[in-house]
CSV table of C-alpha atoms and ligand atoms in Angstrom, one decimal:
chain,number,residue,atom,x,y,z
A,1,MET,CA,-110.1,9.2,-200.2
A,2,THR,CA,-113.8,9.8,-199.7
A,3,THR,CA,-116.3,7.0,-199.1
A,4,ALA,CA,-118.9,6.4,-201.8
A,5,PRO,CA,-122.3,7.5,-200.4
A,6,ASP,CA,-123.8,4.0,-200.7
A,7,ALA,CA,-120.8,2.1,-199.3
A,8,PRO,CA,-121.9,-0.1,-196.4
A,9,THR,CA,-120.9,1.3,-193.0
A,10,TRP,CA,-121.4,-2.1,-191.4
A,11,ARG,CA,-120.1,-5.7,-191.7
A,12,LEU,CA,-121.1,-9.1,-190.4
A,13,VAL,CA,-119.0,-10.7,-187.7
A,14,ASP,CA,-119.5,-14.1,-186.0
A,15,ALA,CA,-120.4,-13.3,-182.4
A,16,PRO,CA,-117.6,-14.5,-180.2
A,17,HIS,CA,-118.2,-16.5,-177.1
A,18,ALA,CA,-116.4,-15.6,-173.8
A,19,PRO,CA,-115.5,-17.3,-170.6
A,20,GLY,CA,-118.0,-15.1,-168.7
A,21,VAL,CA,-120.6,-12.5,-169.5
A,22,ASP,CA,-118.5,-9.7,-167.9
A,23,HIS,CA,-115.4,-10.7,-170.0
A,24,PRO,CA,-114.4,-8.1,-172.7
A,25,ASP,CA,-115.0,-10.8,-175.4
A,26,ALA,CA,-118.7,-10.9,-174.4
A,27,TRP,CA,-119.2,-7.6,-176.2
A,28,ALA,CA,-121.6,-9.1,-178.7
A,29,TYR,CA,-124.0,-10.3,-176.0
A,30,HIS,CA,-124.1,-6.8,-174.5
A,31,GLY,CA,-124.6,-5.3,-178.0
A,32,ILE,CA,-127.4,-7.7,-178.9
A,33,ALA,CA,-129.1,-7.1,-175.5
A,34,ASP,CA,-128.9,-3.3,-176.0
A,35,LEU,CA,-130.2,-3.7,-179.6
A,36,GLU,CA,-133.2,-5.8,-178.6
A,37,ARG,CA,-134.1,-3.4,-175.8
A,38,ALA,CA,-134.1,-0.6,-178.3
A,39,VAL,CA,-136.1,-2.6,-180.8
A,40,GLY,CA,-138.7,-3.6,-178.1
A,41,LEU,CA,-139.1,0.0,-176.9
A,42,ALA,CA,-139.5,1.3,-180.5
A,43,ASP,CA,-141.7,-1.5,-182.0
A,44,LEU,CA,-143.6,-2.7,-178.9
A,45,GLY,CA,-143.5,0.1,-176.4
A,46,HIS,CA,-141.8,-2.1,-173.8
A,47,ASP,CA,-138.6,-4.2,-173.3
A,48,ASP,CA,-140.1,-7.1,-171.5
A,49,LEU,CA,-139.1,-9.5,-174.2
A,50,ALA,CA,-135.5,-8.3,-174.6
A,51,PRO,CA,-132.9,-10.8,-173.4
A,52,ARG,CA,-130.3,-9.7,-171.0
A,53,PRO,CA,-126.6,-10.3,-171.8
A,54,VAL,CA,-126.6,-13.3,-169.4
A,55,ASP,CA,-129.6,-14.9,-171.1
A,56,LEU,CA,-127.6,-14.9,-174.4
A,57,TRP,CA,-124.4,-16.1,-172.7
A,58,VAL,CA,-126.1,-19.0,-171.0
A,59,GLU,CA,-127.7,-20.2,-174.2
A,60,SER,CA,-124.3,-20.2,-175.9
A,61,ALA,CA,-122.6,-21.8,-173.0
A,62,HIS,CA,-125.0,-24.8,-172.9
A,63,GLN,CA,-125.7,-26.1,-176.3
A,64,GLU,CA,-126.4,-29.7,-175.4
A,65,HIS,CA,-130.1,-29.5,-176.4
A,66,VAL,CA,-130.2,-26.5,-178.7
A,67,ARG,CA,-127.1,-25.3,-180.7
A,68,GLN,CA,-126.8,-21.6,-181.4
A,69,VAL,CA,-125.4,-19.7,-184.4
A,70,ARG,CA,-125.0,-16.0,-183.8
A,71,VAL,CA,-123.9,-13.3,-186.2
A,72,VAL,CA,-123.8,-9.5,-185.6
A,73,ALA,CA,-123.7,-6.5,-187.9
A,74,VAL,CA,-121.2,-4.0,-186.5
A,75,GLU,CA,-120.5,-0.5,-187.6
A,76,THR,CA,-117.2,-0.5,-189.4
A,77,GLY,CA,-116.2,3.0,-188.2
A,78,ASP,CA,-116.1,1.7,-184.6
A,79,GLU,CA,-113.5,-1.0,-185.1
A,80,GLN,CA,-110.5,1.3,-184.5
A,81,GLY,CA,-111.5,1.7,-180.9
A,82,GLY,CA,-111.0,-2.0,-180.2
A,83,ALA,CA,-113.5,-4.8,-179.3
A,84,GLY,CA,-115.2,-2.7,-176.5
A,85,ALA,CA,-116.1,0.0,-179.0
A,86,ARG,CA,-118.0,-2.2,-181.5
A,87,ARG,CA,-121.5,-1.1,-181.9
A,88,VAL,CA,-124.0,-3.8,-182.8
A,89,VAL,CA,-126.6,-2.5,-185.2
A,90,GLY,CA,-128.1,-5.8,-186.2
A,91,HIS,CA,-128.0,-9.4,-185.2
A,92,GLY,CA,-129.0,-12.8,-186.4
A,93,ALA,CA,-129.5,-15.9,-184.4
A,94,LEU,CA,-130.3,-19.5,-185.4
A,95,ALA,CA,-131.4,-22.0,-182.8
A,96,LEU,CA,-130.8,-25.6,-183.9
A,97,PRO,CA,-132.4,-28.3,-181.8
A,98,VAL,CA,-130.1,-31.3,-181.5
A,99,VAL,CA,-132.0,-34.0,-179.5
A,100,ASP,CA,-135.4,-33.6,-181.2
A,101,ASN,CA,-136.7,-31.5,-184.0
A,102,ARG,CA,-133.5,-31.9,-185.9
A,103,HIS,CA,-135.2,-30.7,-189.1
A,104,LEU,CA,-135.8,-27.3,-187.6
A,105,ALA,CA,-133.9,-24.0,-187.8
A,106,MET,CA,-135.4,-21.2,-185.7
A,107,ALA,CA,-134.3,-17.8,-186.9
A,108,ARG,CA,-134.3,-14.3,-185.3
A,109,VAL,CA,-133.1,-11.2,-187.2
A,110,ALA,CA,-133.3,-7.7,-185.7
A,111,VAL,CA,-131.9,-4.4,-186.8
A,112,LEU,CA,-131.8,-1.1,-185.0
A,113,PRO,CA,-134.7,1.2,-186.2
A,114,SER,CA,-132.1,3.8,-187.1
A,115,HIS,CA,-130.3,1.4,-189.5
A,116,ARG,CA,-133.3,-0.3,-191.3
A,117,ARG,CA,-133.9,-0.5,-195.0
A,118,ARG,CA,-130.1,-0.6,-195.8
A,119,GLY,CA,-129.9,-4.3,-196.5
A,120,ILE,CA,-128.6,-5.3,-193.0
A,121,GLY,CA,-131.5,-7.6,-192.3
A,122,ALA,CA,-131.2,-9.3,-195.7
A,123,ALA,CA,-127.5,-9.9,-195.2
A,124,LEU,CA,-128.1,-11.4,-191.7
A,125,ALA,CA,-131.0,-13.5,-193.0
A,126,GLU,CA,-128.8,-14.8,-195.9
A,127,HIS,CA,-126.1,-15.8,-193.4
A,128,LEU,CA,-128.6,-17.7,-191.4
A,129,ARG,CA,-130.2,-19.3,-194.4
A,130,ARG,CA,-126.9,-20.7,-195.6
A,131,ALA,CA,-125.9,-21.9,-192.1
A,132,ALA,CA,-129.3,-23.7,-191.8
A,133,LEU,CA,-128.8,-25.4,-195.2
A,134,LEU,CA,-125.2,-26.5,-194.3
A,135,GLU,CA,-126.6,-28.0,-191.1
A,136,GLY,CA,-129.0,-30.1,-193.2
A,137,ARG,CA,-132.1,-28.5,-191.7
A,138,SER,CA,-135.3,-28.6,-193.8
A,139,THR,CA,-137.7,-26.2,-192.1
A,140,LEU,CA,-137.2,-22.5,-191.1
A,141,PHE,CA,-139.2,-20.9,-188.3
A,142,ALA,CA,-139.4,-17.2,-187.5
A,143,GLU,CA,-141.5,-15.1,-185.1
A,144,VAL,CA,-142.5,-11.5,-185.5
A,145,GLU,CA,-143.8,-9.8,-182.3
A,146,PHE,CA,-146.4,-7.1,-182.5
A,147,ALA,CA,-147.9,-4.6,-180.0
A,148,ALA,CA,-151.5,-5.0,-181.0
A,149,GLU,CA,-153.7,-6.9,-183.5
A,150,PRO,CA,-155.2,-4.8,-186.3
A,151,PRO,CA,-159.0,-4.5,-185.8
A,152,ALA,CA,-161.3,-7.0,-187.5
A,153,GLY,CA,-161.8,-6.3,-191.1
A,154,ALA,CA,-158.8,-3.9,-191.3
A,155,ALA,CA,-157.3,-3.7,-194.8
A,156,GLY,CA,-153.9,-5.2,-195.1
A,157,ALA,CA,-154.3,-7.7,-192.2
A,158,VAL,CA,-152.8,-11.2,-192.7
A,159,VAL,CA,-154.7,-14.1,-191.2
A,160,PRO,CA,-153.0,-17.4,-190.2
A,161,ARG,CA,-153.6,-20.7,-192.0
A,162,GLU,CA,-155.1,-22.0,-188.7
A,163,GLY,CA,-156.8,-20.4,-185.7
A,164,ASP,CA,-157.7,-16.9,-184.8
A,165,GLY,CA,-155.7,-13.7,-184.8
A,166,ARG,CA,-154.5,-11.2,-187.4
A,167,VAL,CA,-151.2,-9.5,-188.1
A,168,ALA,CA,-150.6,-6.2,-189.9
A,169,ALA,CA,-149.0,-6.9,-193.2
A,170,ASP,CA,-147.0,-3.6,-193.1
A,171,LEU,CA,-145.2,-4.6,-189.9
A,172,PRO,CA,-141.5,-4.4,-190.9
A,173,GLY,CA,-140.9,-8.0,-189.7
A,174,MET,CA,-143.9,-9.3,-191.6
A,175,ALA,CA,-143.0,-7.6,-194.8
A,176,PHE,CA,-139.5,-8.9,-194.4
A,177,ALA,CA,-140.4,-12.5,-193.6
A,178,ARG,CA,-143.0,-12.8,-196.3
A,179,ARG,CA,-140.6,-11.4,-198.8
A,180,ALA,CA,-138.3,-14.3,-197.8
A,181,GLY,CA,-141.1,-16.7,-198.5
A,182,LEU,CA,-142.3,-17.5,-195.0
A,183,ALA,CA,-146.1,-18.1,-194.4
A,184,LEU,CA,-148.1,-17.2,-191.3
A,185,GLU,CA,-149.1,-20.5,-189.7
A,186,ILE,CA,-150.6,-19.4,-186.4
A,187,VAL,CA,-150.8,-16.3,-184.2
A,188,SER,CA,-149.7,-16.5,-180.6
A,189,ARG,CA,-151.3,-14.2,-178.1
A,190,ARG,CA,-149.3,-12.5,-175.4
A,191,SER,CA,-151.3,-12.0,-172.2
A,192,VAL,CA,-150.5,-10.0,-169.1
A,193,LEU,CA,-151.9,-10.3,-165.6
A,194,ASP,CA,-151.6,-7.1,-163.6
A,195,LEU,CA,-150.6,-7.6,-160.0
A,196,PRO,CA,-151.5,-7.5,-157.2
A,197,LEU,CA,-154.8,-9.2,-157.8
A,198,PRO,CA,-157.9,-7.9,-155.9
A,199,ALA,CA,-158.0,-9.2,-152.3
A,200,GLY,CA,-159.4,-12.7,-152.1
A,201,ALA,CA,-159.4,-13.3,-155.9
A,202,VAL,CA,-156.7,-16.1,-155.8
A,203,GLU,CA,-158.3,-17.7,-152.8
A,204,GLY,CA,-161.6,-17.8,-154.7
A,205,PHE,CA,-160.0,-19.5,-157.7
A,206,VAL,CA,-158.2,-22.0,-155.5
A,207,ALA,CA,-161.3,-22.9,-153.5
A,208,GLU,CA,-163.5,-23.3,-156.6
A,209,ALA,CA,-161.0,-25.5,-158.4
A,210,ALA,CA,-160.1,-27.5,-155.3
A,211,ALA,CA,-163.8,-28.3,-154.8
A,212,HIS,CA,-164.0,-29.7,-158.3
A,213,ALA,CA,-160.8,-31.7,-158.1
A,214,GLY,CA,-161.8,-33.2,-154.7
A,215,ASP,CA,-159.6,-35.5,-152.5
A,216,ALA,CA,-158.3,-37.5,-155.4
A,217,TYR,CA,-155.5,-35.0,-156.0
A,218,ARG,CA,-153.1,-33.1,-153.7
A,219,VAL,CA,-150.9,-30.2,-154.8
A,220,HIS,CA,-147.2,-29.6,-154.2
A,221,THR,CA,-145.3,-26.4,-154.7
A,222,TRP,CA,-141.5,-26.3,-155.1
A,223,GLN,CA,-138.8,-23.9,-155.8
A,224,ALA,CA,-135.6,-25.0,-157.6
A,225,PRO,CA,-134.1,-27.5,-157.3
A,226,VAL,CA,-137.2,-29.6,-157.4
A,227,PRO,CA,-137.0,-32.8,-155.3
A,228,ASP,CA,-135.3,-35.8,-156.9
A,229,ALA,CA,-138.4,-38.0,-156.3
A,230,TRP,CA,-140.4,-35.9,-158.7
A,231,VAL,CA,-137.9,-34.7,-161.3
A,232,ASP,CA,-138.6,-37.5,-163.9
A,233,GLN,CA,-142.3,-36.9,-163.7
A,234,LEU,CA,-142.0,-33.2,-164.1
A,235,ALA,CA,-139.7,-33.8,-167.2
A,236,ALA,CA,-142.4,-36.2,-168.6
A,237,LEU,CA,-145.0,-33.5,-168.2
A,238,GLU,CA,-142.8,-31.1,-170.2
A,239,GLY,CA,-142.6,-33.7,-172.9
A,240,ARG,CA,-146.3,-34.2,-172.8
A,241,LEU,CA,-146.9,-30.5,-173.2
A,242,SER,CA,-144.8,-30.4,-176.4
A,243,LEU,CA,-146.9,-33.3,-177.7
A,244,ASP,CA,-150.3,-31.9,-176.8
A,245,GLU,CA,-150.0,-28.1,-177.3
A,246,PRO,CA,-152.0,-27.2,-180.4
A,247,ASN,CA,-149.5,-25.7,-182.9
A,248,GLY,CA,-151.6,-25.5,-186.1
A,249,GLY,CA,-149.5,-26.5,-189.1
A,250,LEU,CA,-146.1,-25.7,-187.5
A,251,ALA,CA,-143.8,-28.7,-188.2
A,252,LEU,CA,-143.0,-29.4,-184.5
A,253,GLU,CA,-142.1,-32.8,-183.2
A,254,PRO,CA,-142.6,-33.7,-179.5
A,255,GLU,CA,-139.6,-32.7,-177.4
A,256,ALA,CA,-137.5,-35.4,-175.8
A,257,TRP,CA,-137.5,-34.7,-172.0
A,258,ASP,CA,-135.9,-36.6,-169.2
A,259,GLY,CA,-134.8,-35.8,-165.6
A,260,VAL,CA,-131.3,-34.9,-166.9
A,261,ARG,CA,-132.7,-32.3,-169.3
A,262,PHE,CA,-134.9,-30.9,-166.6
A,263,ARG,CA,-131.8,-30.5,-164.3
A,264,VAL,CA,-129.9,-28.9,-167.2
A,265,GLU,CA,-132.7,-26.3,-167.5
A,266,GLU,CA,-132.6,-25.7,-163.8
A,267,GLY,CA,-128.9,-25.2,-163.9
A,268,LYS,CA,-129.3,-22.7,-166.7
A,269,ARG,CA,-132.0,-20.8,-164.8
A,270,ALA,CA,-129.6,-20.5,-161.8
A,271,GLU,CA,-126.8,-19.2,-164.0
A,272,ARG,CA,-129.2,-16.6,-165.5
A,273,GLY,CA,-130.1,-15.5,-161.9
A,274,GLU,CA,-133.7,-16.7,-162.2
A,275,GLY,CA,-136.0,-18.3,-159.8
A,276,LEU,CA,-138.7,-21.0,-160.5
A,277,LEU,CA,-142.0,-21.8,-158.9
A,278,VAL,CA,-143.7,-25.0,-159.9
A,279,THR,CA,-147.0,-26.3,-158.6
A,280,ALA,CA,-148.0,-29.9,-159.5
A,281,ALA,CA,-151.1,-31.9,-158.8
A,282,GLU,CA,-150.5,-35.5,-157.6
A,283,HIS,CA,-153.1,-38.2,-158.2
A,284,VAL,CA,-153.0,-39.6,-154.7
A,285,ALA,CA,-154.1,-43.2,-155.5
A,286,THR,CA,-151.3,-43.7,-158.0
A,287,GLY,CA,-148.6,-41.2,-157.1
A,288,THR,CA,-148.7,-39.8,-160.6
A,289,LEU,CA,-148.2,-36.1,-161.3
A,290,ALA,CA,-151.3,-35.3,-163.2
A,291,GLY,CA,-150.4,-31.8,-164.1
A,292,MET,CA,-148.1,-28.9,-163.4
A,293,THR,CA,-147.5,-25.2,-164.0
A,294,ILE,CA,-144.3,-23.2,-163.9
A,295,LEU,CA,-143.6,-19.5,-163.1
A,296,GLU,CA,-140.1,-18.2,-163.9
A,297,TYR,CA,-138.5,-14.9,-162.9
A,298,ALA,CA,-135.3,-13.0,-163.1
A,299,HIS,CA,-134.2,-11.7,-159.7
A,300,ASP,CA,-132.9,-8.5,-161.3
A,301,ARG,CA,-136.2,-7.8,-163.0
A,302,PRO,CA,-138.4,-7.7,-159.9
A,303,GLY,CA,-141.4,-6.2,-161.7
A,304,LEU,CA,-141.9,-9.1,-164.2
A,305,THR,CA,-142.6,-12.8,-164.0
A,306,GLU,CA,-143.1,-15.2,-166.9
A,307,GLN,CA,-145.8,-17.9,-166.9
A,308,GLU,CA,-144.3,-20.9,-168.5
A,309,SER,CA,-145.4,-24.5,-169.1
A,310,THR,CA,-148.9,-25.6,-167.9
A,311,VAL,CA,-150.1,-29.1,-168.7
A,312,VAL,CA,-152.6,-31.7,-167.4
A,313,LEU,CA,-152.3,-35.3,-168.6
A,314,PRO,CA,-155.2,-36.3,-170.9
A,315,GLU,CA,-156.6,-38.9,-168.5
A,316,HIS,CA,-156.8,-36.3,-165.7
A,317,ARG,CA,-158.5,-33.5,-167.6
A,318,GLY,CA,-161.9,-32.2,-166.7
A,319,HIS,CA,-161.2,-31.9,-162.9
A,320,ARG,CA,-160.2,-28.2,-163.0
A,321,LEU,CA,-156.6,-29.2,-162.3
A,322,GLY,CA,-155.2,-26.6,-164.8
A,323,MET,CA,-157.0,-23.8,-162.9
A,324,LEU,CA,-156.0,-25.4,-159.5
A,325,VAL,CA,-152.2,-25.6,-160.2
A,326,LYS,CA,-152.2,-22.1,-161.7
A,327,ALA,CA,-154.1,-20.5,-158.9
A,328,VAL,CA,-152.1,-22.2,-156.2
A,329,ASN,CA,-148.9,-21.1,-158.0
A,330,LEU,CA,-150.2,-17.5,-158.1
A,331,ARG,CA,-150.9,-17.6,-154.4
A,332,GLU,CA,-147.4,-18.8,-153.7
A,333,HIS,CA,-145.9,-16.2,-156.1
A,334,ALA,CA,-147.7,-13.4,-154.2
A,335,ARG,CA,-145.9,-14.6,-151.1
A,336,VAL,CA,-142.4,-15.0,-152.5
A,337,ARG,CA,-142.5,-12.0,-155.0
A,338,PRO,CA,-144.9,-9.5,-153.6
A,339,ALA,CA,-143.3,-6.6,-155.5
A,340,THR,CA,-144.0,-8.1,-159.0
A,341,ARG,CA,-146.4,-6.0,-161.1
A,342,ARG,CA,-147.2,-8.2,-164.0
A,343,ILE,CA,-147.1,-11.8,-165.2
A,344,SER,CA,-146.7,-12.4,-168.9
A,345,THR,CA,-147.6,-15.5,-170.9
A,346,TRP,CA,-148.0,-16.8,-174.5
A,347,ASN,CA,-150.7,-19.0,-175.9
A,348,ASN,CA,-151.4,-20.0,-179.4
A,349,GLU,CA,-154.8,-18.7,-180.6
A,350,THR,CA,-155.6,-22.3,-181.4
A,351,ASN,CA,-155.4,-23.2,-177.7
A,352,GLY,CA,-158.9,-22.5,-176.5
A,353,PRO,CA,-158.8,-24.4,-173.1
A,354,MET,CA,-155.7,-22.6,-171.9
A,355,LEU,CA,-156.8,-19.2,-173.1
A,356,ALA,CA,-160.1,-19.7,-171.2
A,357,ILE,CA,-158.3,-20.4,-167.9
A,358,ASN,CA,-156.0,-17.3,-168.4
A,359,VAL,CA,-158.9,-15.1,-169.3
A,360,ALA,CA,-160.8,-16.3,-166.2
A,361,LEU,CA,-157.8,-15.5,-164.0
A,362,GLY,CA,-157.7,-11.9,-165.4
A,363,PHE,CA,-155.0,-12.1,-168.1
A,364,ARG,CA,-155.6,-9.3,-170.7
A,365,PRO,CA,-154.3,-9.4,-174.3
A,366,ALA,CA,-151.0,-7.6,-174.7
A,367,GLY,CA,-149.9,-8.1,-178.3
A,368,GLY,CA,-148.6,-11.3,-179.7
A,369,SER,CA,-146.4,-12.9,-182.3
A,370,ALA,CA,-146.8,-14.1,-185.8
A,371,GLU,CA,-145.5,-17.7,-186.1
A,372,LEU,CA,-144.1,-18.2,-189.6
A,373,GLN,CA,-142.5,-21.1,-191.4
A,374,ALA,CA,-141.3,-22.3,-194.8
A,375,PRO,CA,-139.4,-25.3,-196.2
A,376,LEU,CA,-135.8,-24.1,-196.2
A,377,VAL,CA,-135.3,-24.8,-199.9
A,378,GLU,CA,-138.1,-22.4,-200.7
A,379,VAL,CA,-136.7,-19.5,-198.6
A,380,ALA,CA,-135.4,-16.8,-200.9
A,381,SER,CA,-132.1,-14.9,-200.6
A,382,MET,CA,-133.0,-11.3,-200.1
A,383,CYS,CA,-129.5,-10.0,-200.8
A,384,ARG,CA,-129.2,-7.3,-203.4
A,385,GLY,CA,-127.0,-7.8,-206.4
B,1,COA,C1,-137.4,-7.1,-190.1
B,1,COA,C2,-136.1,-6.3,-190.0
B,1,COA,C3,-135.1,-7.3,-189.4
B,1,COA,C4,-135.6,-5.9,-191.3
B,1,COA,O1,-134.3,-5.3,-191.2
B,1,COA,P1,-133.8,-4.3,-192.4
B,1,COA,O2,-132.3,-4.2,-192.2
B,1,COA,O3,-134.6,-3.1,-192.4
B,1,COA,O4,-134.1,-5.2,-193.7
B,1,COA,P2,-133.5,-4.9,-195.2
B,1,COA,O5,-133.1,-3.5,-195.4
B,1,COA,O6,-132.4,-5.9,-195.5
B,1,COA,O7,-134.8,-5.3,-196.0
B,1,COA,C5,-134.9,-6.4,-196.9
B,1,COA,C6,-136.3,-6.4,-197.6
B,1,COA,O8,-137.3,-6.7,-196.7
B,1,COA,C7,-138.5,-6.0,-197.0
B,1,COA,N1,-138.8,-5.0,-195.9
B,1,COA,C8,-138.0,-4.7,-194.8
B,1,COA,N2,-138.6,-3.8,-194.0
B,1,COA,C9,-139.7,-3.5,-194.7
B,1,COA,C10,-140.8,-2.5,-194.4
B,1,COA,N3,-140.7,-1.8,-193.3
B,1,COA,N4,-141.8,-2.4,-195.2
B,1,COA,C11,-141.8,-3.2,-196.3
B,1,COA,N5,-140.9,-4.0,-196.7
B,1,COA,C12,-139.8,-4.2,-195.9
B,1,COA,C13,-138.2,-5.2,-198.3
B,1,COA,O9,-138.5,-6.0,-199.4
B,1,COA,C14,-136.7,-5.0,-198.2
B,1,COA,O10,-136.0,-4.9,-199.5
B,1,COA,P3,-135.9,-3.3,-200.0
B,1,COA,O11,-135.5,-2.4,-199.0
B,1,COA,O12,-134.9,-3.5,-201.1
B,1,COA,O13,-137.3,-3.0,-200.5
B,1,COA,C15,-136.2,-5.1,-189.0
B,1,COA,O14,-137.3,-4.3,-189.5
B,1,COA,C16,-136.4,-5.4,-187.6
B,1,COA,O15,-135.5,-5.6,-186.8
B,1,COA,N6,-137.7,-5.6,-187.1
B,1,COA,C17,-138.0,-6.1,-185.7
B,1,COA,C18,-137.6,-7.5,-185.5
B,1,COA,C19,-138.4,-8.5,-186.4
B,1,COA,O16,-139.5,-8.4,-186.6
B,1,COA,N7,-137.6,-9.4,-187.0
B,1,COA,C20,-138.1,-10.3,-188.1
B,1,COA,C21,-138.4,-11.6,-187.6
B,1,COA,S1,-137.1,-12.8,-187.4
């Protein structure tokens, strides 16, 4: 018997979980990580954003705050060789917050460049759309990363409903997401700080910011685990960030953070083989943590560090505390991770104050992502036939 020329050579399989990332049943996590690395290298020119198998495994092993749905497209011809031979050519993931933002379903679909335009992405998206509806979710989010913005005035650029930034309409992910009915709400800028910084640069930033902040504040820098005495305040700052960060028209609710959640995230970082560096500014008179910033790094990716949450409480803004905590954390980072070559971060183009600090520190634009959303009932099925 011969195979019809247009018969699919792939099928969808629920990604199995496994007792450990090196267990044979963890094949899907390895396949997804390989795929995302290939997609990153082809579409963005780097694999900085690609998750490692352990990142995926940890997300699935700890679903108390965000549940995961994972489906993979595997080549049918490979199945005779057993589980280890399954080749993942596409994957779909749905993140479903469970303690806050219970209206949201955050989707990711990716297909190997060699396997695109065969309906794999549409089949994965349809699987996720149905799963999100069954979960009673009402809003679908998706992100499409890009390597560079099209120049101002370029034909075929899509502009967001709010804020600056542009995205090429012919980017495969944009064409795909817009075909499904998602709209571009905001653009998020990725920025990279090349290391090492020129001699004396960090000291200069620290000194200038400290002079503005004065004696009313003192800084603390911790690695994980952070001291018990401060964990609840650090968690409260994470919650405050989710309340204050400008997100345009994205239907985001503030996140519910407490010390237990902060510890869960610390535990997940440890399982992922990641370190944490947090610098916080204490308001001396009240013992309140007025602001903080976090750097996070995988020990097996020595060249790259991620700049995560930075926030200053509204009543303590205007004293250069954002710059102070960031600069002090960078100084400490240079001490604990001298071999790192770049720090990467994300800021919504609507977030002028944070972008200004990052630009002053020397972060340069390095692509970004389109943040898209749609009411789930309006998302179209893209499956053929
Ligand atoms: C977006 C992506 C998942 C699409 O996967 P795919 O398997 O090629 O998608 P499909 O073949 O199912 O395409 C479905 C429809 O989307 C649209 N589409 C997909 N890629 C397109 C492109 N490059 N140009 C124009 N339209 C496109 C078309 O309408 C297509 O239907 P058609 O082929 O009948 O015209 C894939 O390009 C990818 O992995 N991109 C990188 C990751 C990403 O951006 N993900 C999307 C955000 S979650």
